[in-house]
GROMACS .gro file of C-alpha atoms in nm:
model
  394
    1MET     CA    1  -4.088   1.145  -1.735
    2ALA     CA    2  -3.864   1.453  -1.764
    3VAL     CA    3  -3.741   1.443  -2.122
    4ILE     CA    4  -3.577   1.757  -2.255
    5ASN     CA    5  -3.840   1.984  -2.412
    6ARG     CA    6  -3.611   2.111  -2.686
    7ILE     CA    7  -3.534   1.755  -2.798
    8ALA     CA    8  -3.906   1.677  -2.796
    9GLU     CA    9  -3.956   1.972  -3.029
   10PHE     CA   10  -3.746   1.810  -3.302
   11HIS     CA   11  -3.864   1.454  -3.240
   12GLU     CA   12  -4.001   1.431  -3.594
   13GLU     CA   13  -3.660   1.523  -3.728
   14ILE     CA   14  -3.494   1.244  -3.529
   15LYS     CA   15  -3.761   1.003  -3.654
   16GLY     CA   16  -3.689   1.110  -4.011
   17TRP     CA   17  -3.316   1.047  -3.970
   18ARG     CA   18  -3.383   0.707  -3.819
   19ARG     CA   19  -3.619   0.595  -4.093
   20ASP     CA   20  -3.384   0.715  -4.365
   21ILE     CA   21  -3.102   0.507  -4.214
   22HIS     CA   22  -3.337   0.210  -4.174
   23ALA     CA   23  -3.430   0.224  -4.541
   24HIS     CA   24  -3.062   0.215  -4.643
   25PRO     CA   25  -2.898  -0.053  -4.424
   26GLU     CA   26  -2.527  -0.120  -4.457
   27THR     CA   27  -2.337  -0.405  -4.296
   28ALA     CA   28  -1.996  -0.427  -4.129
   29PHE     CA   29  -1.730  -0.182  -4.253
   30GLU     CA   30  -1.952  -0.089  -4.550
   31GLU     CA   31  -2.147   0.188  -4.373
   32VAL     CA   32  -2.038   0.448  -4.628
   33ARG     CA   33  -2.375   0.618  -4.683
   34THR     CA   34  -2.456   0.602  -4.312
   35ALA     CA   35  -2.119   0.752  -4.218
   36ASP     CA   36  -2.167   1.028  -4.476
   37PHE     CA   37  -2.513   1.099  -4.331
   38VAL     CA   38  -2.377   1.117  -3.976
   39ALA     CA   39  -2.078   1.334  -4.072
   40GLU     CA   40  -2.299   1.575  -4.266
   41LYS     CA   41  -2.538   1.614  -3.973
   42LEU     CA   42  -2.258   1.670  -3.723
   43ALA     CA   43  -2.102   1.933  -3.949
   44GLU     CA   44  -2.442   2.096  -3.993
   45PHE     CA   45  -2.463   2.122  -3.612
   46GLY     CA   46  -2.122   2.291  -3.601
   47ILE     CA   47  -1.947   1.990  -3.446
   48GLU     CA   48  -1.587   1.905  -3.536
   49VAL     CA   49  -1.591   1.587  -3.749
   50HIS     CA   50  -1.323   1.318  -3.770
   51ARG     CA   51  -1.338   1.017  -4.001
   52GLY     CA   52  -1.135   0.709  -4.091
   53LEU     CA   53  -1.112   0.500  -3.776
   54ALA     CA   54  -1.219   0.142  -3.849
   55THR     CA   55  -1.273   0.242  -4.214
   56THR     CA   56  -1.620   0.396  -4.174
   57GLY     CA   57  -1.615   0.523  -3.816
   58VAL     CA   58  -1.711   0.882  -3.739
   59VAL     CA   59  -1.623   1.083  -3.428
   60GLY     CA   60  -1.769   1.424  -3.351
   61VAL     CA   61  -1.598   1.648  -3.094
   62LEU     CA   62  -1.780   1.926  -2.911
   63ASP     CA   63  -1.656   2.157  -2.636
   64GLY     CA   64  -1.889   2.311  -2.383
   65ARG     CA   65  -1.930   2.684  -2.333
   66SER     CA   66  -1.629   2.645  -2.108
   67ASN     CA   67  -1.357   2.381  -2.088
   68THR     CA   68  -1.182   2.483  -1.770
   69SER     CA   69  -1.207   2.132  -1.626
   70GLY     CA   70  -1.018   1.963  -1.908
   71ARG     CA   71  -1.254   1.668  -1.864
   72ALA     CA   72  -1.405   1.463  -2.147
   73ILE     CA   73  -1.644   1.171  -2.190
   74GLY     CA   74  -1.734   0.954  -2.488
   75LEU     CA   75  -2.082   0.852  -2.605
   76ARG     CA   76  -2.102   0.560  -2.848
   77ALA     CA   77  -2.365   0.448  -3.100
   78ASP     CA   78  -2.334   0.159  -3.348
   79MET     CA   79  -2.428   0.210  -3.715
   80ASP     CA   80  -2.428  -0.128  -3.890
   81ALA     CA   81  -2.712  -0.352  -4.004
   82LEU     CA   82  -2.750  -0.730  -4.032
   83HIS     CA   83  -2.761  -0.979  -4.318
   84ILE     CA   84  -3.136  -1.042  -4.282
   85GLN     CA   85  -3.413  -1.014  -4.542
   86GLU     CA   86  -3.665  -0.769  -4.399
   87LEU     CA   87  -4.029  -0.887  -4.395
   88ASN     CA   88  -4.191  -0.560  -4.286
   89GLY     CA   89  -4.422  -0.373  -4.523
   90PHE     CA   90  -4.398  -0.014  -4.404
   91ASP     CA   91  -4.265   0.266  -4.624
   92HIS     CA   92  -3.923   0.286  -4.457
   93ARG     CA   93  -3.847  -0.087  -4.494
   94SER     CA   94  -3.506  -0.187  -4.627
   95ARG     CA   95  -3.434  -0.106  -4.989
   96HIS     CA   96  -3.136  -0.343  -4.994
   97ASP     CA   97  -3.216  -0.711  -5.039
   98GLY     CA   98  -3.071  -0.931  -4.769
   99LYS     CA   99  -2.978  -0.641  -4.540
  100MET     CA  100  -3.182  -0.497  -4.257
  101HIS     CA  101  -3.159  -0.286  -3.943
  102ALA     CA  102  -3.290  -0.569  -3.727
  103CYS     CA  103  -3.118  -0.463  -3.404
  104GLY     CA  104  -3.199  -0.094  -3.376
  105HIS     CA  105  -2.862   0.052  -3.464
  106ASP     CA  106  -3.049   0.297  -3.686
  107GLY     CA  107  -3.226   0.420  -3.373
  108HIS     CA  108  -2.906   0.430  -3.169
  109THR     CA  109  -2.743   0.648  -3.435
  110ALA     CA  110  -3.045   0.879  -3.459
  111MET     CA  111  -3.069   0.923  -3.081
  112LEU     CA  112  -2.703   1.017  -3.050
  113LEU     CA  113  -2.743   1.261  -3.338
  114GLY     CA  114  -3.041   1.409  -3.154
  115ALA     CA  115  -2.831   1.459  -2.842
  116ALA     CA  116  -2.551   1.609  -3.052
  117LYS     CA  117  -2.790   1.860  -3.209
  118TYR     CA  118  -2.923   1.968  -2.871
  119LEU     CA  119  -2.582   1.990  -2.706
  120SER     CA  120  -2.441   2.188  -2.998
  121GLU     CA  121  -2.720   2.442  -2.947
  122THR     CA  122  -2.686   2.472  -2.569
  123ARG     CA  123  -2.330   2.363  -2.486
  124ASN     CA  124  -2.441   2.377  -2.125
  125PHE     CA  125  -2.142   2.185  -1.991
  126ASP     CA  126  -1.778   2.234  -1.893
  127GLY     CA  127  -1.547   2.003  -2.085
  128ARG     CA  128  -1.556   1.801  -2.404
  129VAL     CA  129  -1.775   1.525  -2.543
  130ALA     CA  130  -1.679   1.278  -2.816
  131PHE     CA  131  -1.972   1.139  -3.015
  132ILE     CA  132  -1.847   0.799  -3.132
  133PHE     CA  133  -2.033   0.643  -3.425
  134GLN     CA  134  -1.896   0.292  -3.457
  135PRO     CA  135  -1.917   0.052  -3.752
  136ALA     CA  136  -1.936  -0.327  -3.751
  137GLU     CA  137  -2.077  -0.416  -3.411
  138GLU     CA  138  -2.245  -0.729  -3.547
  139ASN     CA  139  -1.984  -1.009  -3.537
  140GLU     CA  140  -1.694  -0.814  -3.685
  141GLY     CA  141  -1.561  -0.619  -3.386
  142GLY     CA  142  -1.561  -0.262  -3.512
  143GLY     CA  143  -1.527  -0.144  -3.152
  144ARG     CA  144  -1.204  -0.341  -3.116
  145VAL     CA  145  -1.072  -0.195  -3.440
  146MET     CA  146  -1.148   0.163  -3.332
  147VAL     CA  147  -0.965   0.107  -3.002
  148GLU     CA  148  -0.668  -0.061  -3.172
  149GLU     CA  149  -0.643   0.223  -3.426
  150GLY     CA  150  -0.611   0.480  -3.149
  151LEU     CA  151  -0.963   0.597  -3.063
  152PHE     CA  152  -0.878   0.699  -2.710
  153GLU     CA  153  -0.533   0.830  -2.798
  154GLN     CA  154  -0.685   1.065  -3.055
  155PHE     CA  155  -0.988   1.147  -2.841
  156PRO     CA  156  -0.889   1.113  -2.473
  157VAL     CA  157  -1.186   1.060  -2.242
  158GLU     CA  158  -1.219   0.971  -1.876
  159ALA     CA  159  -1.515   0.740  -1.937
  160VAL     CA  160  -1.722   0.602  -2.222
  161TYR     CA  161  -2.092   0.517  -2.228
  162GLY     CA  162  -2.312   0.299  -2.449
  163LEU     CA  163  -2.683   0.228  -2.489
  164HIS     CA  164  -2.898  -0.038  -2.654
  165ASN     CA  165  -3.272  -0.062  -2.705
  166MET     CA  166  -3.441  -0.360  -2.538
  167PRO     CA  167  -3.762  -0.517  -2.673
  168GLY     CA  168  -3.971  -0.665  -2.392
  169MET     CA  169  -3.900  -0.372  -2.160
  170PRO     CA  170  -4.168  -0.101  -2.139
  171VAL     CA  171  -4.105   0.232  -2.308
  172GLY     CA  172  -3.955   0.478  -2.062
  173THR     CA  173  -3.764   0.221  -1.858
  174VAL     CA  174  -3.388   0.181  -1.822
  175SER     CA  175  -3.199  -0.117  -1.680
  176LEU     CA  176  -2.831  -0.153  -1.598
  177ARG     CA  177  -2.590  -0.332  -1.369
  178SER     CA  178  -2.240  -0.290  -1.237
  179GLY     CA  179  -1.988  -0.562  -1.319
  180PRO     CA  180  -2.035  -0.829  -1.588
  181ALA     CA  181  -2.341  -0.730  -1.788
  182MET     CA  182  -2.305  -0.919  -2.118
  183ALA     CA  183  -2.124  -1.239  -2.203
  184ALA     CA  184  -1.807  -1.306  -2.399
  185PHE     CA  185  -1.870  -1.428  -2.755
  186ASP     CA  186  -1.660  -1.714  -2.896
  187ILE     CA  187  -1.716  -1.910  -3.216
  188PHE     CA  188  -1.615  -2.263  -3.310
  189GLU     CA  189  -1.595  -2.466  -3.630
  190ILE     CA  190  -1.548  -2.844  -3.625
  191THR     CA  191  -1.454  -3.004  -3.957
  192ILE     CA  192  -1.507  -3.381  -3.960
  193THR     CA  193  -1.339  -3.592  -4.225
  194GLY     CA  194  -1.471  -3.941  -4.286
  195LYS     CA  195  -1.482  -4.156  -4.598
  196GLY     CA  196  -1.745  -4.098  -4.863
  197THR     CA  197  -1.945  -4.384  -5.009
  198HIS     CA  198  -2.275  -4.481  -5.169
  199ALA     CA  199  -2.565  -4.432  -4.927
  200ALA     CA  200  -2.673  -4.793  -4.989
  201MET     CA  201  -2.333  -4.926  -4.877
  202PRO     CA  202  -2.248  -4.739  -4.556
  203GLN     CA  203  -2.019  -5.020  -4.439
  204LEU     CA  204  -1.766  -4.911  -4.704
  205GLY     CA  205  -1.736  -4.560  -4.567
  206ILE     CA  206  -1.701  -4.355  -4.249
  207ASP     CA  207  -2.009  -4.140  -4.206
  208PRO     CA  208  -1.928  -3.781  -4.094
  209VAL     CA  209  -2.300  -3.700  -4.065
  210VAL     CA  210  -2.368  -3.964  -3.799
  211THR     CA  211  -2.043  -3.868  -3.626
  212GLY     CA  212  -2.139  -3.501  -3.637
  213ALA     CA  213  -2.485  -3.576  -3.497
  214GLN     CA  214  -2.323  -3.743  -3.196
  215ILE     CA  215  -2.099  -3.440  -3.148
  216VAL     CA  216  -2.392  -3.197  -3.160
  217THR     CA  217  -2.577  -3.393  -2.892
  218SER     CA  218  -2.271  -3.437  -2.673
  219LEU     CA  219  -2.179  -3.068  -2.682
  220GLN     CA  220  -2.496  -2.991  -2.488
  221THR     CA  221  -2.353  -3.177  -2.189
  222ILE     CA  222  -2.068  -2.928  -2.156
  223ALA     CA  223  -2.294  -2.668  -1.997
  224SER     CA  224  -2.503  -2.916  -1.799
  225ARG     CA  225  -2.232  -3.157  -1.681
  226ARG     CA  226  -1.888  -3.005  -1.734
  227THR     CA  227  -1.950  -2.654  -1.595
  228ALA     CA  228  -2.026  -2.543  -1.238
  229PRO     CA  229  -2.399  -2.466  -1.205
  230LEU     CA  230  -2.332  -2.105  -1.097
  231ASP     CA  231  -2.083  -2.042  -1.380
  232SER     CA  232  -2.307  -1.935  -1.667
  233VAL     CA  233  -2.225  -2.071  -2.012
  234VAL     CA  234  -2.424  -2.134  -2.331
  235VAL     CA  235  -2.300  -2.363  -2.610
  236SER     CA  236  -2.516  -2.335  -2.923
  237VAL     CA  237  -2.469  -2.524  -3.249
  238THR     CA  238  -2.602  -2.296  -3.521
  239GLN     CA  239  -2.483  -2.462  -3.845
  240PHE     CA  240  -2.441  -2.818  -3.975
  241HIS     CA  241  -2.325  -2.853  -4.335
  242ALA     CA  242  -2.278  -3.189  -4.507
  243GLY     CA  243  -2.350  -3.353  -4.840
  244ASP     CA  244  -2.482  -3.245  -5.177
  245THR     CA  245  -2.720  -3.516  -5.292
  246TRP     CA  246  -2.963  -3.787  -5.175
  247ASN     CA  247  -2.768  -4.106  -5.225
  248VAL     CA  248  -2.411  -4.019  -5.122
  249ILE     CA  249  -2.261  -4.031  -4.775
  250PRO     CA  250  -2.028  -3.731  -4.793
  251GLU     CA  251  -1.660  -3.717  -4.714
  252THR     CA  252  -1.684  -3.422  -4.474
  253ALA     CA  253  -1.922  -3.239  -4.241
  254VAL     CA  254  -1.881  -2.897  -4.079
  255ILE     CA  255  -2.037  -2.793  -3.748
  256ARG     CA  256  -2.036  -2.429  -3.637
  257GLY     CA  257  -2.166  -2.253  -3.330
  258THR     CA  258  -2.108  -2.009  -3.047
  259VAL     CA  259  -2.005  -2.017  -2.683
  260ARG     CA  260  -2.117  -1.750  -2.436
  261SER     CA  261  -1.956  -1.710  -2.094
  262PHE     CA  262  -1.839  -1.447  -1.846
  263LYS     CA  263  -1.496  -1.566  -1.733
  264LYS     CA  264  -1.171  -1.610  -1.927
  265ALA     CA  265  -1.110  -1.934  -1.737
  266THR     CA  266  -1.444  -2.063  -1.863
  267GLN     CA  267  -1.347  -1.973  -2.219
  268ASP     CA  268  -1.027  -2.176  -2.177
  269GLN     CA  269  -1.227  -2.470  -2.045
  270MET     CA  270  -1.482  -2.453  -2.327
  271GLU     CA  271  -1.214  -2.466  -2.595
  272ARG     CA  272  -1.049  -2.767  -2.428
  273ASP     CA  273  -1.378  -2.951  -2.370
  274ILE     CA  274  -1.511  -2.899  -2.723
  275ASP     CA  275  -1.185  -3.023  -2.873
  276ARG     CA  276  -1.162  -3.322  -2.637
  277MET     CA  277  -1.523  -3.429  -2.683
  278ALA     CA  278  -1.533  -3.391  -3.062
  279ARG     CA  279  -1.197  -3.563  -3.106
  280ALA     CA  280  -1.297  -3.860  -2.890
  281ILE     CA  281  -1.621  -3.913  -3.083
  282CYS     CA  282  -1.442  -3.889  -3.418
  283GLU     CA  283  -1.177  -4.138  -3.308
  284SER     CA  284  -1.445  -4.381  -3.193
  285GLN     CA  285  -1.596  -4.369  -3.544
  286GLY     CA  286  -1.269  -4.382  -3.737
  287ALA     CA  287  -1.301  -4.021  -3.850
  288SER     CA  288  -1.062  -3.729  -3.802
  289MET     CA  289  -1.136  -3.367  -3.714
  290THR     CA  290  -0.996  -3.018  -3.683
  291LEU     CA  291  -1.122  -2.742  -3.453
  292ARG     CA  292  -1.112  -2.369  -3.519
  293TYR     CA  293  -1.195  -2.174  -3.204
  294GLU     CA  294  -1.198  -1.793  -3.204
  295ARG     CA  295  -1.257  -1.551  -2.920
  296ARG     CA  296  -1.454  -1.272  -3.081
  297TYR     CA  297  -1.577  -1.040  -2.800
  298PRO     CA  298  -1.479  -1.028  -2.433
  299ALA     CA  299  -1.738  -1.002  -2.157
  300LEU     CA  300  -1.884  -0.653  -2.118
  301VAL     CA  301  -1.806  -0.524  -1.768
  302ASN     CA  302  -1.953  -0.197  -1.639
  303SER     CA  303  -1.746  -0.003  -1.385
  304GLU     CA  304  -1.909   0.069  -1.050
  305ALA     CA  305  -1.873   0.448  -1.038
  306GLU     CA  306  -1.991   0.506  -1.395
  307THR     CA  307  -2.286   0.270  -1.346
  308ALA     CA  308  -2.395   0.479  -1.048
  309ILE     CA  309  -2.366   0.794  -1.261
  310ALA     CA  310  -2.565   0.641  -1.547
  311GLY     CA  311  -2.835   0.519  -1.309
  312ALA     CA  312  -2.873   0.860  -1.147
  313VAL     CA  313  -2.895   1.029  -1.490
  314ALA     CA  314  -3.152   0.779  -1.612
  315ALA     CA  315  -3.362   0.845  -1.301
  316LYS     CA  316  -3.361   1.217  -1.380
  317VAL     CA  317  -3.500   1.143  -1.726
  318VAL     CA  318  -3.747   0.859  -1.666
  319GLY     CA  319  -3.798   0.865  -1.289
  320ASP     CA  320  -3.658   0.650  -1.007
  321ASP     CA  321  -3.936   0.394  -1.041
  322LYS     CA  322  -3.849   0.329  -1.406
  323VAL     CA  323  -3.480   0.248  -1.347
  324VAL     CA  324  -3.377  -0.111  -1.272
  325MET     CA  325  -3.037  -0.119  -1.102
  326GLY     CA  326  -2.870  -0.459  -1.071
  327ALA     CA  327  -3.049  -0.602  -1.375
  328GLU     CA  328  -2.979  -0.963  -1.467
  329PRO     CA  329  -2.679  -1.002  -1.700
  330LEU     CA  330  -2.746  -1.107  -2.059
  331MET     CA  331  -2.583  -1.395  -2.244
  332GLY     CA  332  -2.578  -1.183  -2.561
  333SER     CA  333  -2.255  -1.005  -2.649
  334GLU     CA  334  -2.139  -0.657  -2.749
  335ASP     CA  335  -1.811  -0.527  -2.885
  336PHE     CA  336  -1.855  -0.214  -2.671
  337ALA     CA  337  -1.679  -0.447  -2.427
  338TYR     CA  338  -1.350  -0.352  -2.595
  339MET     CA  339  -1.408   0.015  -2.517
  340LEU     CA  340  -1.486  -0.077  -2.156
  341GLU     CA  341  -1.160  -0.272  -2.137
  342ALA     CA  342  -0.980   0.049  -2.237
  343LYS     CA  343  -1.184   0.296  -2.030
  344PRO     CA  344  -1.429   0.284  -1.739
  345GLY     CA  345  -1.790   0.332  -1.837
  346CYS     CA  346  -2.141   0.192  -1.847
  347TYR     CA  347  -2.373   0.030  -2.099
  348VAL     CA  348  -2.748   0.059  -2.036
  349TRP     CA  349  -3.062  -0.096  -2.184
  350LEU     CA  350  -3.352   0.129  -2.286
  351GLY     CA  351  -3.702  -0.017  -2.309
  352ASN     CA  352  -3.822  -0.045  -2.670
  353GLY     CA  353  -4.174  -0.170  -2.590
  354THR     CA  354  -4.349  -0.485  -2.477
  355GLU     CA  355  -4.476  -0.783  -2.673
  356GLY     CA  356  -4.777  -0.709  -2.891
  357GLY     CA  357  -4.704  -0.337  -2.916
  358PRO     CA  358  -4.465  -0.115  -3.111
  359GLY     CA  359  -4.108  -0.213  -3.044
  360GLY     CA  360  -4.192  -0.546  -2.879
  361CYS     CA  361  -4.056  -0.770  -3.154
  362ALA     CA  362  -3.724  -0.930  -3.064
  363VAL     CA  363  -3.403  -0.807  -3.222
  364HIS     CA  364  -3.246  -1.007  -3.508
  365ASN     CA  365  -3.597  -1.084  -3.632
  366PRO     CA  366  -3.711  -1.000  -3.990
  367HIS     CA  367  -4.016  -0.819  -3.846
  368TYR     CA  368  -3.825  -0.604  -3.596
  369ASP     CA  369  -3.841  -0.225  -3.606
  370PHE     CA  370  -3.695   0.032  -3.370
  371ASN     CA  371  -3.966   0.214  -3.174
  372ASP     CA  372  -3.943   0.584  -3.261
  373GLU     CA  373  -4.135   0.665  -2.943
  374ILE     CA  374  -3.818   0.612  -2.739
  375SER     CA  375  -3.597   0.844  -2.946
  376VAL     CA  376  -3.665   1.146  -2.725
  377VAL     CA  377  -3.597   0.939  -2.413
  378GLY     CA  378  -3.264   0.811  -2.541
  379ALA     CA  379  -3.148   1.148  -2.673
  380SER     CA  380  -3.249   1.313  -2.344
  381TYR     CA  381  -3.053   1.051  -2.151
  382TRP     CA  382  -2.742   1.122  -2.357
  383ALA     CA  383  -2.773   1.500  -2.324
  384THR     CA  384  -2.845   1.484  -1.950
  385LEU     CA  385  -2.550   1.249  -1.901
  386VAL     CA  386  -2.318   1.510  -2.052
  387GLU     CA  387  -2.466   1.800  -1.854
  388GLN     CA  388  -2.461   1.607  -1.525
  389THR     CA  389  -2.117   1.451  -1.570
  390LEU     CA  390  -1.953   1.771  -1.698
  391PRO     CA  391  -2.140   2.040  -1.500
  392LYS     CA  392  -2.072   2.404  -1.576
  393SER     CA  393  -1.842   2.572  -1.327
  394THR     CA  394  -2.001   2.852  -1.127
   0.00000   0.00000   0.00000
């Protein structure tokens, strides 16, 4: 593995940044302390700092020792945490009840800061790099907001790159793929209205719980029987809310969930099928319903040329044998997709460790922790990407 020696020298500093951010998690559009921390570090490195996009976003701009090419690329890290109660016992565990860095955004931020520190010292490139620290990746679309508020008008770049840690992959490995790499993320909410009654006299009411149970079961046939076998889709019911007490059949029930897919045509079909199926079941039971269907994130699609660049850079850092090109797409979602709709680029996965070892715990788990061992790898990838993509003129 050919990590950058200078970055390895301040590995402990990167680890300290990461653990400080982990101990002070902030959720979507509330990353005030985190944004202050990032802005202060960038300024300390001598990097031009811009703030205000998407409320708490931070962008650092750095020119190389020369900028004769007029070229520029963007590097993006997410900063937000999740609404999860942390169950770890180490010293840097969350100090904020109900909030936790359970996806590694603390590590993503620290690695990009590490690359920024190194590049500010060396500036061994010809052109400009924009360090994009994005808020609100989890559910709230901070990437979309940054793009809509003029990210790439204010900071023009030819391409933009992202990175995410991946538990289950060995440390020192990188995987990526050209084309669709992560699924679109839609949400749905079905509100069923029946007729409330005493639980001992169900014949006097219309039971939204029984109706809802039929809907939950039937929705699982959309993927298995309504969708082409090669057209990947996942329909997951994640919430079912109804009733307040033991002996009352309630008036209403609410079902919520997500749909993951790769094609816009599939999204259209899912919305139609969920509405049709739920409505037919409600009508058969004498109930009524409403459907709220929202398209949160589009599919994340890596461009071919930038994927080849990212793969070659990763190979320089971790070795050819540690890079998986053409990795299987994931049904998870990422709002970096909005940046890739605006600009070509590539999103890669960096091994966080395997099961049973540091970094092997799955993301969005109350026991998760980012593996500090990979910080030097990720920061070296970012720095090498800049130096290889924007080589100095000779």
